Backbone as XML, in Angstrom:
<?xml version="1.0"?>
<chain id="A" units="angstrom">
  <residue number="1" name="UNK">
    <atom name="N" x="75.959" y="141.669" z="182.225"/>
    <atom name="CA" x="75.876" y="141.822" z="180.796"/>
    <atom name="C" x="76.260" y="140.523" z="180.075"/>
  </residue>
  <residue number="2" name="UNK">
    <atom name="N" x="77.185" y="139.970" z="180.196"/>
    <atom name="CA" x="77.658" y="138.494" z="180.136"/>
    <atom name="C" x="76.301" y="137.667" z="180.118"/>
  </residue>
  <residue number="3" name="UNK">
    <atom name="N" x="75.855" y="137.869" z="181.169"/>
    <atom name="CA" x="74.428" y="137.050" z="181.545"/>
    <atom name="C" x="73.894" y="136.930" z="180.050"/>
  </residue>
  <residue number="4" name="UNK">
    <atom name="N" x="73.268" y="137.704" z="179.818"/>
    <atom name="CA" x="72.330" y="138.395" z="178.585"/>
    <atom name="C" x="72.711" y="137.501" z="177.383"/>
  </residue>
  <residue number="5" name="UNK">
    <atom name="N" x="74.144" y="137.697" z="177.088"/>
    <atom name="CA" x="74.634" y="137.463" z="175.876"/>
    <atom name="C" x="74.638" y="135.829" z="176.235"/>
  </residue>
  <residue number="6" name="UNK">
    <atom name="N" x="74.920" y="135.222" z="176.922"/>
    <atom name="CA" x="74.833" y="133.747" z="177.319"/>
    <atom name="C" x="73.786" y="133.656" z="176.770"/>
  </residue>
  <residue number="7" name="UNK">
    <atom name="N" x="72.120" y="134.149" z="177.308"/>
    <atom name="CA" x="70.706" y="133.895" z="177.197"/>
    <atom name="C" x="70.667" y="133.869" z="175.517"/>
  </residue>
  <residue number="8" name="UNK">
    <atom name="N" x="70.997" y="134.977" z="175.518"/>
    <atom name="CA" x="70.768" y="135.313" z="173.845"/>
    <atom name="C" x="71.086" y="133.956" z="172.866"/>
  </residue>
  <residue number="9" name="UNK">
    <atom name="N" x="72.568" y="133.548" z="173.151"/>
    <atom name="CA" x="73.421" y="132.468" z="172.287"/>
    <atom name="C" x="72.659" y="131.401" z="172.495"/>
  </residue>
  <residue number="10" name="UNK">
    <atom name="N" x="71.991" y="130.841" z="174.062"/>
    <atom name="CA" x="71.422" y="129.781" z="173.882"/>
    <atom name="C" x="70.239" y="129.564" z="173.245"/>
  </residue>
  <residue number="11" name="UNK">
    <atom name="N" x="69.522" y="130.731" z="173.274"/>
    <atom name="CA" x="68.242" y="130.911" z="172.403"/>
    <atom name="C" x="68.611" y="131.028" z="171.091"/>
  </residue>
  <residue number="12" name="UNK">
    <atom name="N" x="69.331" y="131.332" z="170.376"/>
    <atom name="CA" x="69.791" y="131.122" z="168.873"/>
    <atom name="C" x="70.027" y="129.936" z="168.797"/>
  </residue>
  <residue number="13" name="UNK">
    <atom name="N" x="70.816" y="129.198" z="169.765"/>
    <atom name="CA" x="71.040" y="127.640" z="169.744"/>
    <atom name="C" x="70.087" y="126.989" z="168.969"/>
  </residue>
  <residue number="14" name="UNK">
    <atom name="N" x="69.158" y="127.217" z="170.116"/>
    <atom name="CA" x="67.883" y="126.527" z="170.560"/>
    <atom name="C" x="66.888" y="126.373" z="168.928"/>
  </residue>
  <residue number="15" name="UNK">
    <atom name="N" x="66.847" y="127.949" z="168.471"/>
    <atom name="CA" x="66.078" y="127.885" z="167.355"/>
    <atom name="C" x="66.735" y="127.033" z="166.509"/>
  </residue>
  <residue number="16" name="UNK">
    <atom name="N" x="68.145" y="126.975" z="166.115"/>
    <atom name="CA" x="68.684" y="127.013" z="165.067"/>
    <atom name="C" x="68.601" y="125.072" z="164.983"/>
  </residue>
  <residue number="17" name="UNK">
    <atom name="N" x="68.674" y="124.640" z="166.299"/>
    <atom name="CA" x="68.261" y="122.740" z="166.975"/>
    <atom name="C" x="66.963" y="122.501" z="165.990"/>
  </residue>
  <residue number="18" name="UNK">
    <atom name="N" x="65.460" y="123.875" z="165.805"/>
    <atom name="CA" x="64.241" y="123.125" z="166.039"/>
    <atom name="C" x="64.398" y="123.282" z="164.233"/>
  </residue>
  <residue number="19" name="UNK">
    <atom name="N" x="64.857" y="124.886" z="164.169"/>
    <atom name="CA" x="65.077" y="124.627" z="162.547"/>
    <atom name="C" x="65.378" y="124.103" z="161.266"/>
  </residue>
  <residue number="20" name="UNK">
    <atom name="N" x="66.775" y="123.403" z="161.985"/>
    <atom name="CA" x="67.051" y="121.986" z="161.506"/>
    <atom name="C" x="66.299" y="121.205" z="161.153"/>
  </residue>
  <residue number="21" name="UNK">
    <atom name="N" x="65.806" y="120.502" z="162.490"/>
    <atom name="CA" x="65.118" y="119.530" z="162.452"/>
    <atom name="C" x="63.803" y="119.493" z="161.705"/>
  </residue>
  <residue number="22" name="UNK">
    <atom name="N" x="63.051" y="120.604" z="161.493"/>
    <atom name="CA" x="62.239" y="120.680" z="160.733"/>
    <atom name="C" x="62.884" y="120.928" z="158.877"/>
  </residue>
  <residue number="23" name="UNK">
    <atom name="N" x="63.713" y="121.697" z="158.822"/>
    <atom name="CA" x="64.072" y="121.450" z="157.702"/>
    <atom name="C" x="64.477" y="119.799" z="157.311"/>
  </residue>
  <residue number="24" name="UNK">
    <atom name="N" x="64.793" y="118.821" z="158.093"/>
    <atom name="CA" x="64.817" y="117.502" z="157.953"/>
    <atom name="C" x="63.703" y="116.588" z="157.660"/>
  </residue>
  <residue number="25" name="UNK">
    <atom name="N" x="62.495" y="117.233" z="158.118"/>
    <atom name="CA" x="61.530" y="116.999" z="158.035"/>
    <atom name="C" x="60.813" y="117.198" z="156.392"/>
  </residue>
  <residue number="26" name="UNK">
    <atom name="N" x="60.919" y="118.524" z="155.779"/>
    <atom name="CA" x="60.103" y="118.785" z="154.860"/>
    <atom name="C" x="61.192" y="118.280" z="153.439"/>
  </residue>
  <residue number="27" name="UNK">
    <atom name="N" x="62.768" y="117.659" z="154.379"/>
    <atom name="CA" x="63.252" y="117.251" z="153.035"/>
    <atom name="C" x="63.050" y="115.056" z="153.123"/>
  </residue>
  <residue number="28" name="UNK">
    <atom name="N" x="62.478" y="114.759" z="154.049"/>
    <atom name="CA" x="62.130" y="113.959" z="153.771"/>
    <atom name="C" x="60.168" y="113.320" z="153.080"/>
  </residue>
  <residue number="29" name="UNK">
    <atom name="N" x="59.657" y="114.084" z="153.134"/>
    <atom name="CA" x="58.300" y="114.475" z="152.872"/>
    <atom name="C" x="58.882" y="114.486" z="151.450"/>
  </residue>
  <residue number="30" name="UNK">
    <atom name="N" x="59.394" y="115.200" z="150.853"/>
    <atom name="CA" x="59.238" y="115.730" z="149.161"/>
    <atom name="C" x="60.339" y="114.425" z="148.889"/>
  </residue>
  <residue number="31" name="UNK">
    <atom name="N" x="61.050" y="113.734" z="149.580"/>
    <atom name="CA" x="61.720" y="112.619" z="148.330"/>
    <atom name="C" x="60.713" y="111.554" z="148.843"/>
  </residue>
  <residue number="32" name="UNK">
    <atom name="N" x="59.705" y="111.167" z="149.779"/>
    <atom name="CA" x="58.360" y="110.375" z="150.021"/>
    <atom name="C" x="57.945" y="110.573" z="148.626"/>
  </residue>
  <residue number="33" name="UNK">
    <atom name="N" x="57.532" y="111.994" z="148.209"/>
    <atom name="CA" x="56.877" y="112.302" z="147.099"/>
    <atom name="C" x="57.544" y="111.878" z="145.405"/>
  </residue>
  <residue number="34" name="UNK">
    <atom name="N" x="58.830" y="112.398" z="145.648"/>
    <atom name="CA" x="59.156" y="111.590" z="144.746"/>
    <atom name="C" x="59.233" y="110.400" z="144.383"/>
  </residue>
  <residue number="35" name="UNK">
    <atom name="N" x="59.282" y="109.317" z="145.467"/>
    <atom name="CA" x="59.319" y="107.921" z="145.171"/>
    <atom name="C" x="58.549" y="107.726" z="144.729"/>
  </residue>
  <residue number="36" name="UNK">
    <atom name="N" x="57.135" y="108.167" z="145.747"/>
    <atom name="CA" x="55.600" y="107.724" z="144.793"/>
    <atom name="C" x="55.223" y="108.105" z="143.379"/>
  </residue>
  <residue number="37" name="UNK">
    <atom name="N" x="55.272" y="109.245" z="142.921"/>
    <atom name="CA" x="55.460" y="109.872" z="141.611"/>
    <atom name="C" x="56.398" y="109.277" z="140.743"/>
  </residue>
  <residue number="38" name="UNK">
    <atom name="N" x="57.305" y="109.005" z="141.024"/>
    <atom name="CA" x="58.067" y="107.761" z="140.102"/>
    <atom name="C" x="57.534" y="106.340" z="139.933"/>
  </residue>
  <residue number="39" name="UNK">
    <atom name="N" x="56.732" y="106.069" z="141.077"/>
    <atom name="CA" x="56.488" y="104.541" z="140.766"/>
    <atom name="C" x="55.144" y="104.451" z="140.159"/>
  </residue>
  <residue number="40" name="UNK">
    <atom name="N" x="54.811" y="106.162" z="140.362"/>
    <atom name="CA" x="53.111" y="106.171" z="139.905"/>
    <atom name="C" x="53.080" y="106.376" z="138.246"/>
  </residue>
  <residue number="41" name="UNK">
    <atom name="N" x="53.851" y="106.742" z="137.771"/>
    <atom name="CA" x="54.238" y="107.292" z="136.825"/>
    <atom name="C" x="54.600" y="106.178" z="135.981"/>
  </residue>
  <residue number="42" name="UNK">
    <atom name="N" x="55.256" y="105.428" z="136.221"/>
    <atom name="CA" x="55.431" y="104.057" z="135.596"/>
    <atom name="C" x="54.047" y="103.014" z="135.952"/>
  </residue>
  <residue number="43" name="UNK">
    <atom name="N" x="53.385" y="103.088" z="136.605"/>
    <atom name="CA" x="52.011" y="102.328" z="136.947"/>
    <atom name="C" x="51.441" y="102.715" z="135.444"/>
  </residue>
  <residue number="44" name="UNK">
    <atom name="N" x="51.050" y="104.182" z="135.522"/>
    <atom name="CA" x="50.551" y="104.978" z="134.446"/>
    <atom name="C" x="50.920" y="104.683" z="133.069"/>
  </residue>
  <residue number="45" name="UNK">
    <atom name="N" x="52.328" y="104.762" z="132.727"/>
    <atom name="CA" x="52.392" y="104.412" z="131.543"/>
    <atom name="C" x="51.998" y="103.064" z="131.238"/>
  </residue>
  <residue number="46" name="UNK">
    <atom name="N" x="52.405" y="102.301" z="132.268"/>
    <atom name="CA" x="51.676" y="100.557" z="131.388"/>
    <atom name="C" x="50.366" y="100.690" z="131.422"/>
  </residue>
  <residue number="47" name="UNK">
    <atom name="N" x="49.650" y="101.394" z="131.857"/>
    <atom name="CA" x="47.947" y="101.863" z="131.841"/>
    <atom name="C" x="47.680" y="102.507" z="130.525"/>
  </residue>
  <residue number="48" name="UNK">
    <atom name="N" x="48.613" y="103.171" z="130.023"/>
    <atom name="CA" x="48.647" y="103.738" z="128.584"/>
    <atom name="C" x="49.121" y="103.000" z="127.406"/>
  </residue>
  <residue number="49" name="UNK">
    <atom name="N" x="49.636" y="102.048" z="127.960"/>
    <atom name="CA" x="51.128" y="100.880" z="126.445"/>
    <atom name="C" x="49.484" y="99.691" z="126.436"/>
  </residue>
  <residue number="50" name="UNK">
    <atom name="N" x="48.664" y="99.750" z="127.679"/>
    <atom name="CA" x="47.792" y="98.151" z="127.710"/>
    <atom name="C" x="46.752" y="98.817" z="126.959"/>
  </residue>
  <residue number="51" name="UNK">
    <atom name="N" x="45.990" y="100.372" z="127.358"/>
    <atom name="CA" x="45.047" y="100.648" z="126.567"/>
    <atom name="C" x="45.310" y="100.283" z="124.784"/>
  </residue>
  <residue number="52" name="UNK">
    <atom name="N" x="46.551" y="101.364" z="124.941"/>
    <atom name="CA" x="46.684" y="101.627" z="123.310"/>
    <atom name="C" x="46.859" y="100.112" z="122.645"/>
  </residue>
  <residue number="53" name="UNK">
    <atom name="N" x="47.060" y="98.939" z="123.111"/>
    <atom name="CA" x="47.433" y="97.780" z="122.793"/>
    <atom name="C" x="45.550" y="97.030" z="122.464"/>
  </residue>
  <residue number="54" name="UNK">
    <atom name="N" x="45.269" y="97.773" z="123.249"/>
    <atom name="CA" x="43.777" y="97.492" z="123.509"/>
    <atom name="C" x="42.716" y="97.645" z="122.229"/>
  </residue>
  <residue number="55" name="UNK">
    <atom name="N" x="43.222" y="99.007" z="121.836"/>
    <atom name="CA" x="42.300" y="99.957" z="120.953"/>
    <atom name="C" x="43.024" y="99.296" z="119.578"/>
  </residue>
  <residue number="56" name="UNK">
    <atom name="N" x="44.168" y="99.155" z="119.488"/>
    <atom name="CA" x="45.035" y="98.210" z="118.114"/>
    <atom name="C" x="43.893" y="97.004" z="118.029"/>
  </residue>
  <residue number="57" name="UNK">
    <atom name="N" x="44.166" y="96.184" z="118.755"/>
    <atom name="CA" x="43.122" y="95.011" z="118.474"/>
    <atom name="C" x="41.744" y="94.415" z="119.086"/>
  </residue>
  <residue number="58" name="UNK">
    <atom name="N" x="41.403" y="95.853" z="119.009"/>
    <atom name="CA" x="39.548" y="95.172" z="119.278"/>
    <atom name="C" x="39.250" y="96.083" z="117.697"/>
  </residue>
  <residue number="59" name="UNK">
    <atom name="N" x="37.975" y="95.721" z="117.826"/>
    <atom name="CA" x="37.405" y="95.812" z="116.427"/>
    <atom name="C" x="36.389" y="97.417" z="117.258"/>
  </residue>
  <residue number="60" name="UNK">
    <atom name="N" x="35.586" y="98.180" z="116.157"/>
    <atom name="CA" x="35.351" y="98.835" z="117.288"/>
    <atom name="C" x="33.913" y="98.800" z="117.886"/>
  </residue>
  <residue number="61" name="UNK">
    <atom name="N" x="33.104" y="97.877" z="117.422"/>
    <atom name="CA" x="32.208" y="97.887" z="119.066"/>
    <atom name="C" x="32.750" y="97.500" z="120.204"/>
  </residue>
  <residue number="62" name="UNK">
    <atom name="N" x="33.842" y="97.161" z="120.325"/>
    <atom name="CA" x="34.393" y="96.755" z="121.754"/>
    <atom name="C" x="35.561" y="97.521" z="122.156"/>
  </residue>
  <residue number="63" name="UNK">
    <atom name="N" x="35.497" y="98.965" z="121.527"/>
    <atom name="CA" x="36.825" y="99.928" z="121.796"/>
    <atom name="C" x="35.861" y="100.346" z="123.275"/>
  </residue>
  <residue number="64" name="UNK">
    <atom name="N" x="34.673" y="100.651" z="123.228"/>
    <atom name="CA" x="33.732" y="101.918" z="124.042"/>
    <atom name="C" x="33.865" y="100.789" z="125.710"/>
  </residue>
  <residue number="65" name="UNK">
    <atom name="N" x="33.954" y="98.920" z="125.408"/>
    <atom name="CA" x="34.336" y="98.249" z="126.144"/>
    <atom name="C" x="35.645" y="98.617" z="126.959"/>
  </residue>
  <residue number="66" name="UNK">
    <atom name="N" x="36.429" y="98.535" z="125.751"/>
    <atom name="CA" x="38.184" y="99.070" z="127.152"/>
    <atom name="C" x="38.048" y="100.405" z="127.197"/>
  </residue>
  <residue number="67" name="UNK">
    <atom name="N" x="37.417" y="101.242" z="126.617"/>
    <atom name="CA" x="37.462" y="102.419" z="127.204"/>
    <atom name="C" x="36.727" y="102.354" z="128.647"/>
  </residue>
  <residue number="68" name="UNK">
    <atom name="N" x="35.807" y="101.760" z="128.987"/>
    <atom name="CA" x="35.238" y="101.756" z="130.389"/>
    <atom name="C" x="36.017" y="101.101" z="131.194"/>
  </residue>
  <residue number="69" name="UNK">
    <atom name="N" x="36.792" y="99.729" z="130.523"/>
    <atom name="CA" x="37.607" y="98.831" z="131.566"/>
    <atom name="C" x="38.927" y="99.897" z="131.547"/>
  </residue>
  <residue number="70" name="UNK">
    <atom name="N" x="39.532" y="100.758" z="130.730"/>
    <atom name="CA" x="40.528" y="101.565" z="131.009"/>
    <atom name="C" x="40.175" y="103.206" z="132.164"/>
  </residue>
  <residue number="71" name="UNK">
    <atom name="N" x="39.056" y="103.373" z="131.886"/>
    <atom name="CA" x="38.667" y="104.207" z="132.793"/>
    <atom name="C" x="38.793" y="103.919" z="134.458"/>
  </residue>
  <residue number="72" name="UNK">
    <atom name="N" x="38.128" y="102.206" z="134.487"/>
    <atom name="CA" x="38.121" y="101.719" z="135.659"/>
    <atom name="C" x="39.549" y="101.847" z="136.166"/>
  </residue>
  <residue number="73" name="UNK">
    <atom name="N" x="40.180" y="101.176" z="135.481"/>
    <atom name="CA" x="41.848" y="100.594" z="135.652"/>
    <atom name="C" x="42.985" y="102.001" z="136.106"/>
  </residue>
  <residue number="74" name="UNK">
    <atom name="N" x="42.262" y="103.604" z="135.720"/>
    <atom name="CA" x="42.890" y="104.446" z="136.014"/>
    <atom name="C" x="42.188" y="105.385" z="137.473"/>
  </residue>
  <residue number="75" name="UNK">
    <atom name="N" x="40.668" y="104.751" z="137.294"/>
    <atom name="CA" x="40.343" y="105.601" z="138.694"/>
    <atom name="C" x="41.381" y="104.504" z="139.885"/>
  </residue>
  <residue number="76" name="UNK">
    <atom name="N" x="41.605" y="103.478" z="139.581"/>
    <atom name="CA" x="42.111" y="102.557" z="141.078"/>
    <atom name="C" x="43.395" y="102.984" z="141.276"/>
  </residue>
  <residue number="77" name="UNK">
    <atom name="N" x="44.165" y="103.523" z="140.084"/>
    <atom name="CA" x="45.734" y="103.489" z="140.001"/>
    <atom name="C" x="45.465" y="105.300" z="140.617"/>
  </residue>
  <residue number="78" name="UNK">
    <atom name="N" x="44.690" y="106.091" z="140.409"/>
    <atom name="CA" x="44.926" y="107.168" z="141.061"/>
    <atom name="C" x="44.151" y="106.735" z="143.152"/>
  </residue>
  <residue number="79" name="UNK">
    <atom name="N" x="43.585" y="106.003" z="143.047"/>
    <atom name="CA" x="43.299" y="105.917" z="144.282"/>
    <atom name="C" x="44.565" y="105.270" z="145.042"/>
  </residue>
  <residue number="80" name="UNK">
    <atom name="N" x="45.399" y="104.711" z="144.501"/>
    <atom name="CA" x="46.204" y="104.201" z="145.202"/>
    <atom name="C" x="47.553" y="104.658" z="145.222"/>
  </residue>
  <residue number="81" name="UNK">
    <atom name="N" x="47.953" y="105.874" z="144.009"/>
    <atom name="CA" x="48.697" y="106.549" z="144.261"/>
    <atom name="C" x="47.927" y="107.547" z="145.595"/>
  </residue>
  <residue number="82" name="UNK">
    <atom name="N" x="47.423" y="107.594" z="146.155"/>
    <atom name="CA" x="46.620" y="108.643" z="147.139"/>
    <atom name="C" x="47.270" y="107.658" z="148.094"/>
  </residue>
  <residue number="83" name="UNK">
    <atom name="N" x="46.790" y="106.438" z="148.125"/>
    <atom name="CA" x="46.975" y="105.703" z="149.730"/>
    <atom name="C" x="48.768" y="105.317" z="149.738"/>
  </residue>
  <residue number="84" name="UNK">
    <atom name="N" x="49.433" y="105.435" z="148.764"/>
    <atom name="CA" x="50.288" y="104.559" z="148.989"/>
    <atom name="C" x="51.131" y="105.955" z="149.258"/>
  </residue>
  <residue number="85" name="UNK">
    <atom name="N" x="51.018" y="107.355" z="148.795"/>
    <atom name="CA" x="51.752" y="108.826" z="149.216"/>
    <atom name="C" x="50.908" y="108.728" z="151.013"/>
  </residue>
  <residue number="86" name="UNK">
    <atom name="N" x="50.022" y="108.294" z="151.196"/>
    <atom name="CA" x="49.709" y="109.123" z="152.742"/>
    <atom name="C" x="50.786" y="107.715" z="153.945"/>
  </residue>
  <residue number="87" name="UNK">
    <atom name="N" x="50.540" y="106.141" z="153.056"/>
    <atom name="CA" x="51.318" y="105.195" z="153.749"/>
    <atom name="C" x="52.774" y="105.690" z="154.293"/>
  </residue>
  <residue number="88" name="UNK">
    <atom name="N" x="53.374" y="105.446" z="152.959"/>
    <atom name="CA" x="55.040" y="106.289" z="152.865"/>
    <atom name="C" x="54.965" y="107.435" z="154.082"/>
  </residue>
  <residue number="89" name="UNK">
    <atom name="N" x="54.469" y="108.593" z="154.249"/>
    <atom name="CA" x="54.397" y="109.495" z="154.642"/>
    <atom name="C" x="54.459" y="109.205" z="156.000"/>
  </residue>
  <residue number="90" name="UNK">
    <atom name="N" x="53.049" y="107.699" z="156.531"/>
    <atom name="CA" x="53.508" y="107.582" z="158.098"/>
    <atom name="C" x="54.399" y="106.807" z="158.616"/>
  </residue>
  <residue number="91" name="UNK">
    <atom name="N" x="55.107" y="106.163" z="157.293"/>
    <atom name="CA" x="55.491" y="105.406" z="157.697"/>
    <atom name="C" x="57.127" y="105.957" z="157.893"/>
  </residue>
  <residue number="92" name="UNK">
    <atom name="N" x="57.242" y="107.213" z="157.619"/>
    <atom name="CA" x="58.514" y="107.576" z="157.807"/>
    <atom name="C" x="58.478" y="108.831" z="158.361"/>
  </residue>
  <residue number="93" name="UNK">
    <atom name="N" x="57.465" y="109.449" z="158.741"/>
    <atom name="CA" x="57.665" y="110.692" z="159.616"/>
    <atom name="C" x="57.585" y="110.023" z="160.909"/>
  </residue>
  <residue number="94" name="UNK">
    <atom name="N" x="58.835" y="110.863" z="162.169"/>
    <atom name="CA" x="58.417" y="110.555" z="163.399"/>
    <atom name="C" x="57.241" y="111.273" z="164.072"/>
  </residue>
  <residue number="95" name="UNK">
    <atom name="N" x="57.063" y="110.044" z="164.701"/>
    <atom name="CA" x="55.962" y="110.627" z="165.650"/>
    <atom name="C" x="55.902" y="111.528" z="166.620"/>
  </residue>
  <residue number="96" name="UNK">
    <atom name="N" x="56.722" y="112.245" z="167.036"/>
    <atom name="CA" x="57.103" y="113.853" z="167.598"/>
    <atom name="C" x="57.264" y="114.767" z="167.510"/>
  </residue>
</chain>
């Protein structure tokens, strides 16, 4: 009977080792996320302080101009918040 209860404790061990470790896991993933979201977030606003600086002094046939060069300037800043969350991500999860 002893036996049993040994088996039992080490198997609670055991889970409680992998549980951890995965809870270590999904709390380093979400502050990955936060870093990027903070730094993306500030990318963003100077994407918003340069437009609006933009639209102040052009005259307006050349607003529909930074509106396309601001369009451009925000599809790259979301493409690279994409690459720079999947970078972070390998670059700090282990490989096991």
């Amino acid at each position: 009977m002893n036996w049993i209860y040994a088996a039992l404790l080490i198997c609670l061990n055991l889970l409680a080792v992998f549980a951890y470790r995965k809870l270590l896991l999904m709390r380093s993933i979400s502050q990955i996320q936060a870093e990027v979201e903070l730094e993306m977030h500030s990318r963003a606003h100077r994407l918003l302080v340069e437009r609006d600086k933009l639209e102040v002094g052009l005259v307006k046939h050349a607003v529909a101009d930074a509106d396309e060069k601001w369009k451009g300037d925000l599809a790259e800043y979301m493409e690279e918040f994409e690459q720079e969350a999947l970078l972070r991500v390998k670059q700090r999860l282990p490989r096991g």
